[in-house]
Tab-separated table of C-alpha atoms and ligand atoms in Angstrom:
chain	number	residue	atom	x	y	z
A	7	MET	CA	0.000	0.000	0.000
A	8	ARG	CA	1.286	3.482	-0.860
A	9	GLN	CA	1.814	5.838	2.079
A	10	LEU	CA	0.233	9.128	1.029
A	11	PRO	CA	0.854	12.448	2.831
A	12	GLN	CA	-1.709	12.987	5.596
A	13	LEU	CA	-2.369	16.619	4.692
A	14	PHE	CA	-2.959	15.638	1.069
A	15	LEU	CA	-5.512	13.010	2.170
A	16	GLU	CA	-7.322	15.550	4.354
A	17	GLN	CA	-7.521	18.007	1.482
A	18	MET	CA	-8.887	15.318	-0.826
A	19	GLN	CA	-11.485	14.309	1.730
A	20	ALA	CA	-12.688	17.907	1.886
A	21	LEU	CA	-12.783	18.027	-1.927
A	22	LEU	CA	-14.498	14.692	-2.566
A	23	GLY	CA	-16.740	14.145	0.468
A	24	ALA	CA	-18.597	10.827	0.148
A	25	GLU	CA	-16.440	9.791	-2.811
A	26	PHE	CA	-13.227	10.038	-0.830
A	27	ALA	CA	-13.181	6.362	0.255
A	28	ALA	CA	-13.247	5.116	-3.356
A	29	PHE	CA	-10.594	7.655	-4.361
A	30	LYS	CA	-8.335	6.612	-1.455
A	31	VAL	CA	-8.541	2.931	-2.413
A	32	ALA	CA	-7.734	3.747	-6.059
A	33	LEU	CA	-4.714	5.827	-5.079
A	34	GLU	CA	-3.338	3.770	-2.195
A	35	THR	CA	-3.708	0.280	-3.590
A	36	GLY	CA	-4.859	0.603	-7.218
A	37	GLU	CA	-2.535	-0.368	-10.080
A	38	ARG	CA	-1.542	2.454	-12.391
A	39	GLU	CA	-2.854	2.259	-15.940
A	40	TYR	CA	-0.422	1.856	-18.835
A	41	ALA	CA	-1.297	3.156	-22.294
A	42	ILE	CA	0.156	4.002	-25.674
A	43	ARG	CA	-1.003	6.364	-28.410
A	44	ALA	CA	-0.766	5.324	-32.059
A	45	ASN	CA	1.170	7.853	-34.112
A	46	GLY	CA	-1.742	9.191	-36.177
A	47	LEU	CA	0.737	10.427	-38.798
A	48	LYS	CA	1.476	6.811	-39.652
A	49	VAL	CA	-1.088	4.385	-38.300
A	50	SER	CA	-4.564	4.082	-36.784
A	51	ALA	CA	-5.117	2.470	-33.379
A	52	PRO	CA	-6.878	-0.636	-34.808
A	53	ASP	CA	-4.047	-1.172	-37.329
A	54	LEU	CA	-1.422	-0.720	-34.623
A	55	GLN	CA	-3.271	-3.202	-32.482
A	56	LYS	CA	-3.012	-5.778	-35.297
A	57	LEU	CA	0.713	-5.091	-35.686
A	58	LEU	CA	1.326	-5.606	-31.964
A	59	GLN	CA	-0.442	-8.974	-31.795
A	60	PRO	CA	-0.483	-11.241	-29.835
A	61	THR	CA	-0.456	-8.473	-27.176
A	62	HIS	CA	-4.085	-7.508	-26.631
A	63	LEU	CA	-4.679	-3.765	-26.236
A	64	GLU	CA	-8.033	-2.263	-25.327
A	65	ALA	CA	-9.187	1.059	-26.767
A	66	VAL	CA	-9.066	4.217	-24.613
A	67	PRO	CA	-12.700	5.439	-24.735
A	68	TRP	CA	-11.963	9.174	-25.136
A	69	SER	CA	-8.920	8.932	-27.394
A	70	GLU	CA	-9.262	7.532	-30.914
A	71	LEU	CA	-5.526	6.832	-31.068
A	72	GLY	CA	-5.228	5.466	-27.541
A	73	LEU	CA	-4.763	1.839	-26.451
A	74	TYR	CA	-4.360	0.479	-22.926
A	75	ALA	CA	-1.241	-1.651	-22.599
A	76	PRO	CA	-1.168	-4.693	-20.352
A	77	ARG	CA	1.259	-4.463	-17.449
A	78	GLY	CA	4.669	-5.907	-18.302
A	79	ALA	CA	4.110	-5.809	-22.086
A	80	ARG	CA	7.464	-4.006	-22.540
A	81	LEU	CA	6.131	-2.132	-25.565
A	82	GLY	CA	8.712	0.611	-25.064
A	83	ALA	CA	11.369	-1.853	-26.229
A	84	ASN	CA	9.406	-2.903	-29.331
A	85	ALA	CA	11.006	-2.068	-32.706
A	86	LEU	CA	7.786	-0.303	-33.744
A	87	HIS	CA	8.315	2.072	-30.835
A	88	HIS	CA	11.834	2.875	-32.080
A	89	ALA	CA	10.298	3.383	-35.523
A	90	GLY	CA	7.864	5.957	-34.156
A	91	ALA	CA	4.653	3.976	-34.716
A	92	PHE	CA	3.454	4.911	-31.228
A	93	TYR	CA	4.162	6.987	-28.135
A	94	VAL	CA	3.894	5.690	-24.575
A	95	GLN	CA	1.327	8.013	-23.013
A	96	GLU	CA	-0.924	7.562	-20.044
A	97	ALA	CA	-4.636	7.553	-21.036
A	98	SER	CA	-5.735	10.700	-19.137
A	99	ALA	CA	-2.868	12.684	-20.685
A	100	GLN	CA	-4.320	11.870	-24.126
A	101	ALA	CA	-7.331	14.075	-23.350
A	102	VAL	CA	-5.182	17.214	-23.285
A	103	ALA	CA	-4.211	17.733	-26.940
A	104	LEU	CA	-7.770	16.764	-27.946
A	105	ALA	CA	-9.173	19.559	-25.744
A	106	LEU	CA	-7.197	22.136	-27.736
A	107	GLU	CA	-9.345	21.409	-30.808
A	108	VAL	CA	-6.551	21.843	-33.311
A	109	LYS	CA	-7.017	21.339	-37.008
A	110	PRO	CA	-4.681	21.475	-39.976
A	111	ASN	CA	-2.991	24.770	-40.858
A	112	LEU	CA	-3.301	26.509	-37.498
A	113	ARG	CA	-0.451	28.198	-35.615
A	114	VAL	CA	-0.054	26.186	-32.418
A	115	LEU	CA	2.269	26.698	-29.438
A	116	ASP	CA	2.947	24.030	-26.813
A	117	LEU	CA	4.590	26.146	-24.112
A	118	CYS	CA	5.703	23.440	-21.618
A	119	ALA	CA	6.324	20.664	-24.074
A	120	ALA	CA	8.983	18.144	-22.977
A	121	PRO	CA	9.232	15.222	-23.369
A	122	GLY	CA	6.657	15.694	-26.132
A	123	GLY	CA	3.594	13.562	-25.383
A	124	LYS	CA	1.174	16.360	-26.165
A	125	SER	CA	3.337	17.898	-28.927
A	126	THR	CA	3.522	14.657	-30.910
A	127	HIS	CA	-0.233	14.230	-30.455
A	128	LEU	CA	-0.814	17.794	-31.684
A	129	ALA	CA	1.385	17.197	-34.749
A	130	ALA	CA	-0.744	14.167	-35.611
A	131	LEU	CA	-4.007	16.065	-35.137
A	132	MET	CA	-2.643	18.852	-37.360
A	133	GLN	CA	-1.504	16.217	-39.880
A	134	ASN	CA	1.942	17.854	-39.956
A	135	THR	CA	0.544	21.081	-41.436
A	136	GLY	CA	0.520	24.641	-40.089
A	137	VAL	CA	3.052	25.947	-37.579
A	138	LEU	CA	3.753	23.899	-34.456
A	139	VAL	CA	6.164	25.433	-31.949
A	140	CYS	CA	7.166	23.228	-29.007
A	141	ASN	CA	8.918	25.054	-26.188
A	142	GLU	CA	10.690	23.648	-23.155
A	143	ILE	CA	12.478	25.664	-20.470
A	144	SER	CA	14.966	22.924	-19.510
A	145	ALA	CA	17.803	22.352	-21.992
A	146	THR	CA	18.130	18.607	-21.296
A	147	ARG	CA	14.396	18.056	-21.550
A	148	ALA	CA	14.273	20.124	-24.758
A	149	LYS	CA	16.748	17.666	-26.279
A	150	ALA	CA	14.481	14.720	-25.414
A	151	LEU	CA	11.569	16.660	-26.883
A	152	ALA	CA	13.387	17.195	-30.199
A	153	GLU	CA	14.301	13.485	-30.306
A	154	ASN	CA	10.708	12.417	-29.743
A	155	LEU	CA	9.452	14.703	-32.516
A	156	GLU	CA	12.098	13.215	-34.770
A	157	ARG	CA	11.244	9.633	-33.802
A	158	LEU	CA	7.586	10.138	-34.698
A	159	GLY	CA	8.274	12.104	-37.906
A	160	CYS	CA	6.600	15.274	-36.608
A	161	ILE	CA	7.196	18.616	-38.260
A	162	GLY	CA	7.695	21.318	-35.646
A	163	VAL	CA	9.987	23.989	-34.257
A	164	VAL	CA	11.658	23.221	-30.909
A	165	THR	CA	12.672	26.137	-28.696
A	166	ASN	CA	14.338	26.205	-25.286
A	167	GLU	CA	13.190	29.479	-23.756
A	168	GLU	CA	11.457	31.159	-20.863
A	169	PRO	CA	7.782	31.781	-21.736
A	170	ALA	CA	8.340	35.498	-20.927
A	171	LYS	CA	10.965	35.751	-23.665
A	172	LEU	CA	8.669	34.204	-26.254
A	173	ALA	CA	5.796	36.507	-25.268
A	174	GLN	CA	8.027	39.543	-25.536
A	175	LYS	CA	9.408	38.431	-28.901
A	176	TRP	CA	6.326	37.055	-30.645
A	177	GLY	CA	3.294	38.722	-29.037
A	178	ALA	CA	-0.234	37.533	-29.810
A	179	SER	CA	0.593	35.294	-32.738
A	180	PHE	CA	-0.812	31.801	-32.076
A	181	ASP	CA	-4.288	30.385	-32.748
A	182	ARG	CA	-3.835	27.766	-30.032
A	183	VAL	CA	-1.634	27.688	-26.936
A	184	LEU	CA	-1.213	24.715	-24.637
A	185	VAL	CA	0.040	25.132	-21.069
A	186	ASP	CA	0.648	21.641	-19.731
A	187	ALA	CA	1.977	23.163	-16.556
A	188	PRO	CA	4.703	21.938	-14.201
A	189	CYS	CA	2.786	20.882	-11.094
A	190	SER	CA	3.031	19.039	-7.780
A	191	GLY	CA	2.111	15.794	-9.589
A	192	GLU	CA	-0.461	14.400	-7.168
A	193	GLY	CA	-2.119	12.680	-10.114
A	194	MET	CA	1.131	10.733	-10.666
A	195	PHE	CA	1.277	9.208	-7.177
A	196	ARG	CA	0.505	5.742	-8.589
A	197	LYS	CA	3.093	6.164	-11.305
A	198	HIS	CA	6.059	7.741	-9.546
A	199	GLU	CA	6.913	7.066	-5.916
A	200	ALA	CA	9.130	10.175	-6.138
A	201	ALA	CA	6.012	12.345	-6.588
A	202	ILE	CA	4.791	11.166	-3.162
A	203	GLN	CA	8.165	11.802	-1.527
A	204	SER	CA	8.547	15.302	-2.918
A	205	TRP	CA	4.981	16.424	-2.068
A	206	SER	CA	4.505	19.290	0.374
A	207	GLU	CA	1.962	22.037	0.855
A	208	ALA	CA	4.731	24.586	0.261
A	209	HIS	CA	5.522	22.963	-3.105
A	210	VAL	CA	1.844	23.119	-4.106
A	211	GLN	CA	1.845	26.864	-3.367
A	212	THR	CA	5.101	27.432	-5.271
A	213	CYS	CA	3.667	25.575	-8.255
A	214	ALA	CA	0.487	27.690	-8.165
A	215	VAL	CA	2.478	30.936	-8.336
A	216	ARG	CA	4.561	29.615	-11.242
A	217	GLN	CA	1.486	28.342	-13.077
A	218	LEU	CA	-0.206	31.734	-12.938
A	219	ALA	CA	2.960	33.389	-14.256
A	220	ILE	CA	3.164	30.920	-17.170
A	221	LEU	CA	-0.524	31.496	-17.946
A	222	GLU	CA	0.107	35.248	-18.157
A	223	HIS	CA	2.705	34.721	-20.866
A	224	ALA	CA	0.536	32.161	-22.630
A	225	ALA	CA	-2.300	34.714	-22.729
A	226	ALA	CA	0.016	37.281	-24.312
A	227	LEU	CA	1.008	34.774	-27.021
A	228	LEU	CA	-2.581	33.940	-28.006
A	229	ALA	CA	-4.233	35.707	-30.948
A	230	GLU	CA	-7.784	37.029	-30.992
A	231	ASN	CA	-10.394	34.291	-30.871
A	232	GLY	CA	-7.613	31.851	-30.031
A	233	VAL	CA	-7.990	28.928	-27.635
A	234	LEU	CA	-5.791	28.241	-24.616
A	235	VAL	CA	-5.816	24.930	-22.768
A	236	TYR	CA	-4.383	24.750	-19.265
A	237	SER	CA	-3.710	21.307	-17.832
A	238	THR	CA	-2.049	19.728	-14.820
A	239	CYS	CA	-1.638	16.214	-13.472
A	240	THR	CA	-2.511	17.205	-9.938
A	241	PHE	CA	-5.664	17.319	-7.792
A	242	SER	CA	-5.089	20.382	-5.636
A	243	ILE	CA	-7.642	23.158	-6.106
A	244	ALA	CA	-4.833	25.671	-5.532
A	245	GLU	CA	-3.111	24.566	-8.762
A	246	ASN	CA	-6.280	24.069	-10.783
A	247	GLU	CA	-9.551	25.938	-10.339
A	248	ALA	CA	-7.935	28.648	-8.163
A	249	VAL	CA	-5.289	29.397	-10.816
A	250	ILE	CA	-7.968	29.734	-13.505
A	251	ASN	CA	-10.118	31.861	-11.213
A	252	GLN	CA	-7.312	34.293	-10.466
A	253	PHE	CA	-6.398	34.432	-14.116
A	254	LEU	CA	-9.964	35.229	-15.192
A	255	LYS	CA	-10.213	38.021	-12.616
A	256	VAL	CA	-7.484	39.971	-14.353
A	257	HIS	CA	-8.349	38.800	-17.880
A	258	PRO	CA	-11.972	39.597	-18.611
A	259	GLU	CA	-11.199	39.170	-22.301
A	260	PHE	CA	-11.035	35.387	-21.704
A	261	SER	CA	-14.052	33.121	-21.286
A	262	LEU	CA	-14.204	29.519	-20.114
A	263	GLU	CA	-15.390	26.865	-22.550
A	264	GLU	CA	-16.745	23.458	-21.692
A	265	ILE	CA	-14.774	20.305	-22.449
A	266	PRO	CA	-17.398	17.661	-23.107
A	267	GLY	CA	-16.983	14.089	-21.938
A	268	PHE	CA	-15.460	14.674	-18.501
A	269	ARG	CA	-16.717	15.608	-15.058
A	270	ALA	CA	-16.794	19.373	-14.395
A	271	GLY	CA	-14.227	20.879	-12.025
A	272	ILE	CA	-15.070	22.582	-8.740
A	273	GLY	CA	-17.450	25.505	-9.308
A	274	GLY	CA	-17.864	24.417	-12.918
A	275	ILE	CA	-14.300	25.491	-13.745
A	276	GLY	CA	-12.605	23.152	-16.188
A	277	SER	CA	-12.782	19.354	-16.125
A	278	ARG	CA	-11.401	16.715	-13.821
A	279	LEU	CA	-10.266	13.164	-14.401
A	280	PHE	CA	-10.162	11.020	-11.256
A	281	PRO	CA	-8.581	7.547	-11.036
A	282	HIS	CA	-11.546	6.134	-9.097
A	283	GLU	CA	-13.886	7.122	-11.947
A	284	ILE	CA	-11.996	6.419	-15.147
A	285	ARG	CA	-9.156	4.167	-16.370
A	286	GLY	CA	-6.401	6.741	-16.133
A	287	GLU	CA	-4.396	8.883	-13.734
A	288	GLY	CA	-5.458	12.212	-12.206
A	289	HIS	CA	-5.718	15.256	-14.480
A	290	PHE	CA	-7.252	18.709	-14.668
A	291	LEU	CA	-8.080	20.557	-17.900
A	292	ALA	CA	-9.505	23.993	-18.620
A	293	ARG	CA	-10.226	25.562	-22.004
A	294	LEU	CA	-10.265	29.339	-22.370
A	295	ARG	CA	-11.022	31.516	-25.389
A	296	LYS	CA	-9.550	34.973	-25.950
A	297	ASN	CA	-12.210	37.326	-27.171
A	298	THR	CA	-10.075	40.345	-28.044
A	299	GLY	CA	-6.522	41.134	-28.970
A	300	ASP	CA	-4.553	41.971	-32.055
A	301	PRO	CA	-3.013	39.147	-34.011
A	302	VAL	CA	0.618	39.789	-34.779
A	303	HIS	CA	2.642	37.430	-36.916
A	304	ALA	CA	6.357	37.750	-36.408
A	305	VAL	CA	7.977	35.848	-39.209
A	306	THR	CA	11.613	34.823	-39.438
A	307	GLU	CA	13.622	36.014	-42.346
A	308	LEU	CA	14.691	32.709	-43.765
A	309	ARG	CA	18.090	32.206	-45.248
A	310	ALA	CA	17.267	29.890	-48.105
A	311	VAL	CA	19.729	27.259	-49.230
A	312	SER	CA	20.643	28.414	-52.686
A	313	SER	CA	23.390	26.230	-53.946
A	314	LYS	CA	23.701	23.473	-56.469
A	315	ILE	CA	24.120	20.831	-53.739
A	316	TRP	CA	20.567	21.475	-52.589
A	317	ARG	CA	19.195	20.868	-56.084
A	318	GLU	CA	21.221	17.657	-56.266
A	319	PHE	CA	19.821	16.598	-52.931
A	320	LEU	CA	16.270	17.186	-54.196
A	321	ASP	CA	17.003	15.001	-57.214
A	322	GLU	CA	17.733	12.112	-54.873
A	323	PHE	CA	15.388	12.654	-51.897
A	324	VAL	CA	11.770	13.591	-51.342
A	325	VAL	CA	11.526	16.338	-48.714
A	326	PRO	CA	8.419	17.735	-46.992
A	327	ALA	CA	7.008	21.055	-48.196
A	328	GLY	CA	8.475	24.222	-46.724
A	329	VAL	CA	11.373	26.605	-47.053
A	330	PRO	CA	14.865	25.108	-46.702
A	331	LEU	CA	16.771	26.873	-43.955
A	332	GLU	CA	20.426	26.491	-43.045
A	333	TRP	CA	20.500	25.750	-39.363
A	334	ARG	CA	23.766	25.040	-37.536
A	335	GLY	CA	25.239	22.678	-40.076
A	336	GLU	CA	21.878	21.180	-40.988
A	337	ILE	CA	19.108	21.944	-43.443
A	338	HIS	CA	15.653	22.200	-41.900
A	339	MET	CA	12.419	22.542	-43.828
A	340	ALA	CA	10.622	25.444	-42.177
A	341	HIS	CA	7.082	26.745	-42.490
A	342	PRO	CA	7.029	30.081	-44.362
A	343	GLU	CA	5.170	31.629	-41.398
A	344	MET	CA	7.441	30.234	-38.733
A	345	PRO	CA	7.904	32.731	-35.888
A	346	ASP	CA	11.112	34.736	-35.739
A	347	LEU	CA	13.844	32.619	-34.151
A	348	ASN	CA	16.529	35.306	-34.114
A	349	GLY	CA	17.691	35.651	-30.513
A	350	ILE	CA	15.668	32.607	-29.417
A	351	ARG	CA	17.367	29.408	-28.207
A	352	ALA	CA	16.033	26.749	-30.547
A	353	LEU	CA	16.875	23.130	-31.394
A	354	ARG	CA	14.821	22.716	-34.537
A	355	ALA	CA	13.280	25.059	-37.098
A	356	GLY	CA	10.775	22.630	-38.585
A	357	ILE	CA	12.037	19.254	-39.646
A	358	PRO	CA	15.714	18.452	-40.194
A	359	VAL	CA	16.277	16.886	-43.601
A	360	ALA	CA	20.026	17.026	-44.271
A	361	HIS	CA	23.468	17.405	-42.713
A	362	LEU	CA	25.739	19.886	-44.377
A	363	GLU	CA	29.007	18.074	-45.049
A	364	LYS	CA	31.942	19.501	-47.001
A	365	ASN	CA	30.472	20.320	-50.418
A	366	ARG	CA	27.631	17.838	-50.069
A	367	LEU	CA	24.489	17.043	-48.137
A	368	GLU	CA	23.705	13.795	-46.346
A	369	PRO	CA	20.156	12.800	-45.411
A	370	HIS	CA	19.260	13.495	-41.792
A	371	HIS	CA	17.704	10.833	-39.545
A	372	GLY	CA	14.622	13.083	-39.258
A	373	LEU	CA	14.068	12.748	-43.012
A	374	SER	CA	14.007	8.947	-42.799
A	375	ARG	CA	10.768	9.239	-40.798
A	376	VAL	CA	8.967	11.211	-43.504
A	377	GLN	CA	10.430	10.043	-46.800
A	378	GLN	CA	9.111	6.989	-48.608
A	379	LYS	CA	11.685	6.596	-51.380
A	380	ALA	CA	14.006	3.538	-51.627
A	381	VAL	CA	12.997	1.391	-48.701
A	382	LEU	CA	14.189	-2.004	-47.535
A	383	GLU	CA	12.224	-4.155	-45.118
A	384	ILE	CA	14.620	-5.897	-42.712
A	385	GLU	CA	14.236	-9.076	-40.677
A	386	ALA	CA	13.808	-9.392	-36.896
A	387	ASP	CA	17.460	-10.290	-36.161
A	388	GLU	CA	18.648	-7.504	-38.455
A	389	ILE	CA	16.455	-4.926	-36.666
A	390	ALA	CA	18.233	-5.449	-33.358
A	391	ALA	CA	21.612	-5.283	-35.125
A	392	PHE	CA	20.618	-2.114	-36.973
A	393	LEU	CA	19.425	-0.399	-33.780
A	394	ARG	CA	22.825	-1.264	-32.222
A	395	GLY	CA	24.599	0.457	-35.109
A	396	GLU	CA	25.793	-2.623	-37.021
A	397	THR	CA	26.044	-3.024	-40.786
A	398	ILE	CA	23.724	-5.250	-42.809
A	399	THR	CA	24.693	-7.481	-45.716
A	400	ARG	CA	22.805	-7.661	-49.019
A	401	VAL	CA	23.579	-8.286	-52.688
A	402	GLY	CA	25.730	-5.543	-54.121
A	403	SER	CA	24.228	-2.146	-54.947
A	404	THR	CA	24.811	1.554	-54.247
A	405	GLY	CA	22.795	4.378	-52.739
A	406	TRP	CA	20.773	5.510	-49.747
A	407	LEU	CA	17.954	3.373	-48.349
A	408	VAL	CA	15.417	3.738	-45.587
A	409	LEU	CA	15.480	0.528	-43.553
A	410	GLN	CA	12.081	-0.319	-42.188
A	411	THR	CA	10.084	-2.828	-40.179
A	412	GLN	CA	6.472	-3.655	-41.022
A	413	GLY	CA	6.397	-0.519	-43.174
A	414	PHE	CA	7.751	1.795	-40.427
A	415	ALA	CA	11.055	3.547	-41.064
A	416	LEU	CA	13.885	2.865	-38.617
A	417	GLY	CA	16.627	4.971	-40.221
A	418	TRP	CA	19.097	5.368	-43.061
A	419	GLY	CA	21.518	2.873	-44.463
A	420	LYS	CA	23.928	3.416	-47.339
A	421	HIS	CA	24.462	0.589	-49.747
A	422	VAL	CA	28.123	0.293	-50.724
A	423	GLY	CA	28.871	-2.972	-52.537
A	424	SER	CA	27.383	-5.845	-50.557
A	425	THR	CA	27.337	-3.851	-47.281
A	426	ILE	CA	24.647	-1.517	-46.046
A	427	LYS	CA	26.459	0.988	-43.841
A	428	ASN	CA	24.597	1.971	-40.721
A	429	HIS	CA	23.535	5.632	-40.401
A	430	TYR	CA	21.308	5.189	-37.364
A	431	PRO	CA	22.320	8.148	-35.124
A	432	LYS	CA	25.080	7.248	-32.681
A	433	HIS	CA	23.273	8.772	-29.689
A	434	LEU	CA	20.270	6.497	-30.287
A	435	ARG	CA	22.191	3.251	-30.735
A	436	GLY	CA	21.418	0.624	-28.137
A	437	LYS	CA	18.876	2.922	-26.493
A	438	ILE	CA	16.177	0.971	-24.694
A	439	PHE	CA	12.898	2.703	-23.988
A	440	GLN	CA	11.231	1.618	-20.778
A	441	LEU	CA	7.456	1.693	-20.779
A	442	GLU	CA	7.618	3.063	-17.250
A	443	THR	CA	10.069	5.897	-17.746
A	444	ASP	CA	10.038	7.422	-21.201
A	445	GLU	CA	6.760	9.247	-21.049
A	446	ASP	CA	5.726	12.475	-19.367
B	1	SAM	C1	3.962	18.439	-17.188
B	1	SAM	S1	5.481	18.701	-17.922
B	1	SAM	C2	5.096	18.742	-19.631
B	1	SAM	C3	4.794	17.399	-20.253
B	1	SAM	C4	4.631	17.491	-21.740
B	1	SAM	N1	3.620	18.468	-22.118
B	1	SAM	C5	4.280	16.156	-22.370
B	1	SAM	O1	3.100	15.911	-22.633
B	1	SAM	O2	5.193	15.365	-22.648
B	1	SAM	C6	5.818	20.390	-17.589
B	1	SAM	C7	7.061	20.952	-18.245
B	1	SAM	O3	7.158	22.356	-17.934
B	1	SAM	C8	8.516	22.694	-17.787
B	1	SAM	N2	8.637	23.925	-16.970
B	1	SAM	C9	9.084	24.048	-15.714
B	1	SAM	N3	9.079	25.338	-15.323
B	1	SAM	C10	8.613	26.049	-16.338
B	1	SAM	C11	8.395	27.435	-16.553
B	1	SAM	N4	8.636	28.330	-15.607
B	1	SAM	N5	7.933	27.801	-17.741
B	1	SAM	C12	7.688	26.879	-18.706
B	1	SAM	N6	7.870	25.572	-18.555
B	1	SAM	C13	8.330	25.164	-17.390
B	1	SAM	C14	9.137	21.472	-17.146
B	1	SAM	O4	10.521	21.419	-17.410
B	1	SAM	C15	8.365	20.328	-17.774
B	1	SAM	O5	9.041	19.796	-18.877
């Protein structure tokens, strides 16, 4: 049985009344729920389910792409996970990107984005169109975020900035803003023992202050008629309804919108997901619409790649639409309306497609996840070898190939004679994803 903080239990009793007993059982002794989300850019949930047989995965009722994973299924280590066919994401967390109501061609900002669960979901819902900017304040977490976008073949900018800096630089320029706020993590008590250990009333209060500050900047980044979703994985009123209440007091230009399908929050503010009511961990969501404001679009001046080597590259590879931008020794395809990145710490300007070598370009790992040309399906024993960085043997030929499993790209190989040289990125080689640890 988990030992939960006494003060936390008292607060929950006050919040839930007669329901408290059921909640306490779910949190103290209940098993956490495991789930994955099919990468909608590549596969539907029913098709993914077939590919993962004989493992049986049940559908997540509120998420078309979601599937519950049986405990101990070790899906994080599956080759299809390496190939970006799915993302390990707890079921309640899958409600968040859906609440933002994105559609193709919008300008969307995910302000607290690492490791990328919601960002990769948003990219799928936007079908890799429009402008998606994923920001993360921590440099190490921003790196993981960029890797996850790459793994799933998502097109999006990755920045590593303070929300205040982005608000000052870009102003009201996004149609949708997501604030998946850092919180005290009470909703993760079944998932991470550390969340229980680090809980304190003082931490809850610190989080609430920070959340309100982040919301302020998010509001400044949202264009007129834009939608902002605020979410946390905690139960405390202080970090949920109270934050929204305080925000609305000073922002009469915002109005609350209902999120259908889930129980209303306290005082009708937002929605709540409780582990004693649904198959998922604890979450809070609120959707707000901005009724006034002037849209401003700050657009980067792109330095296009002009040279002959780019044309040669295009003769050989299929690249996603966009403007090619030279970016620290790489070529990224950027959206023509990408926000201005001058003076902003950023890891990605769209989708990386090539490395700039001396007088030539080599395909980037990111491109392998979106290009369909010249593919080679490899066998089970070869997959493990490829993911470790080893070469593969085939009858003699020359040229670049995307090596794939069950139709999902793993990465580049270069055929030279009877050897296919391994171009799987060195930092990913031998990496094992744990179902328990690689999600948000
Ligand atoms: C709940 S997590 C985000 C999870 C992510 N949206 C996902 O689905 O994978 C909150 C993130 O906010 C970041 N963060 C912490 N302080 C912040 C701040 N002051 N402003 C913006 N982000 C912050 C944390 O580093 C953390 O990555």
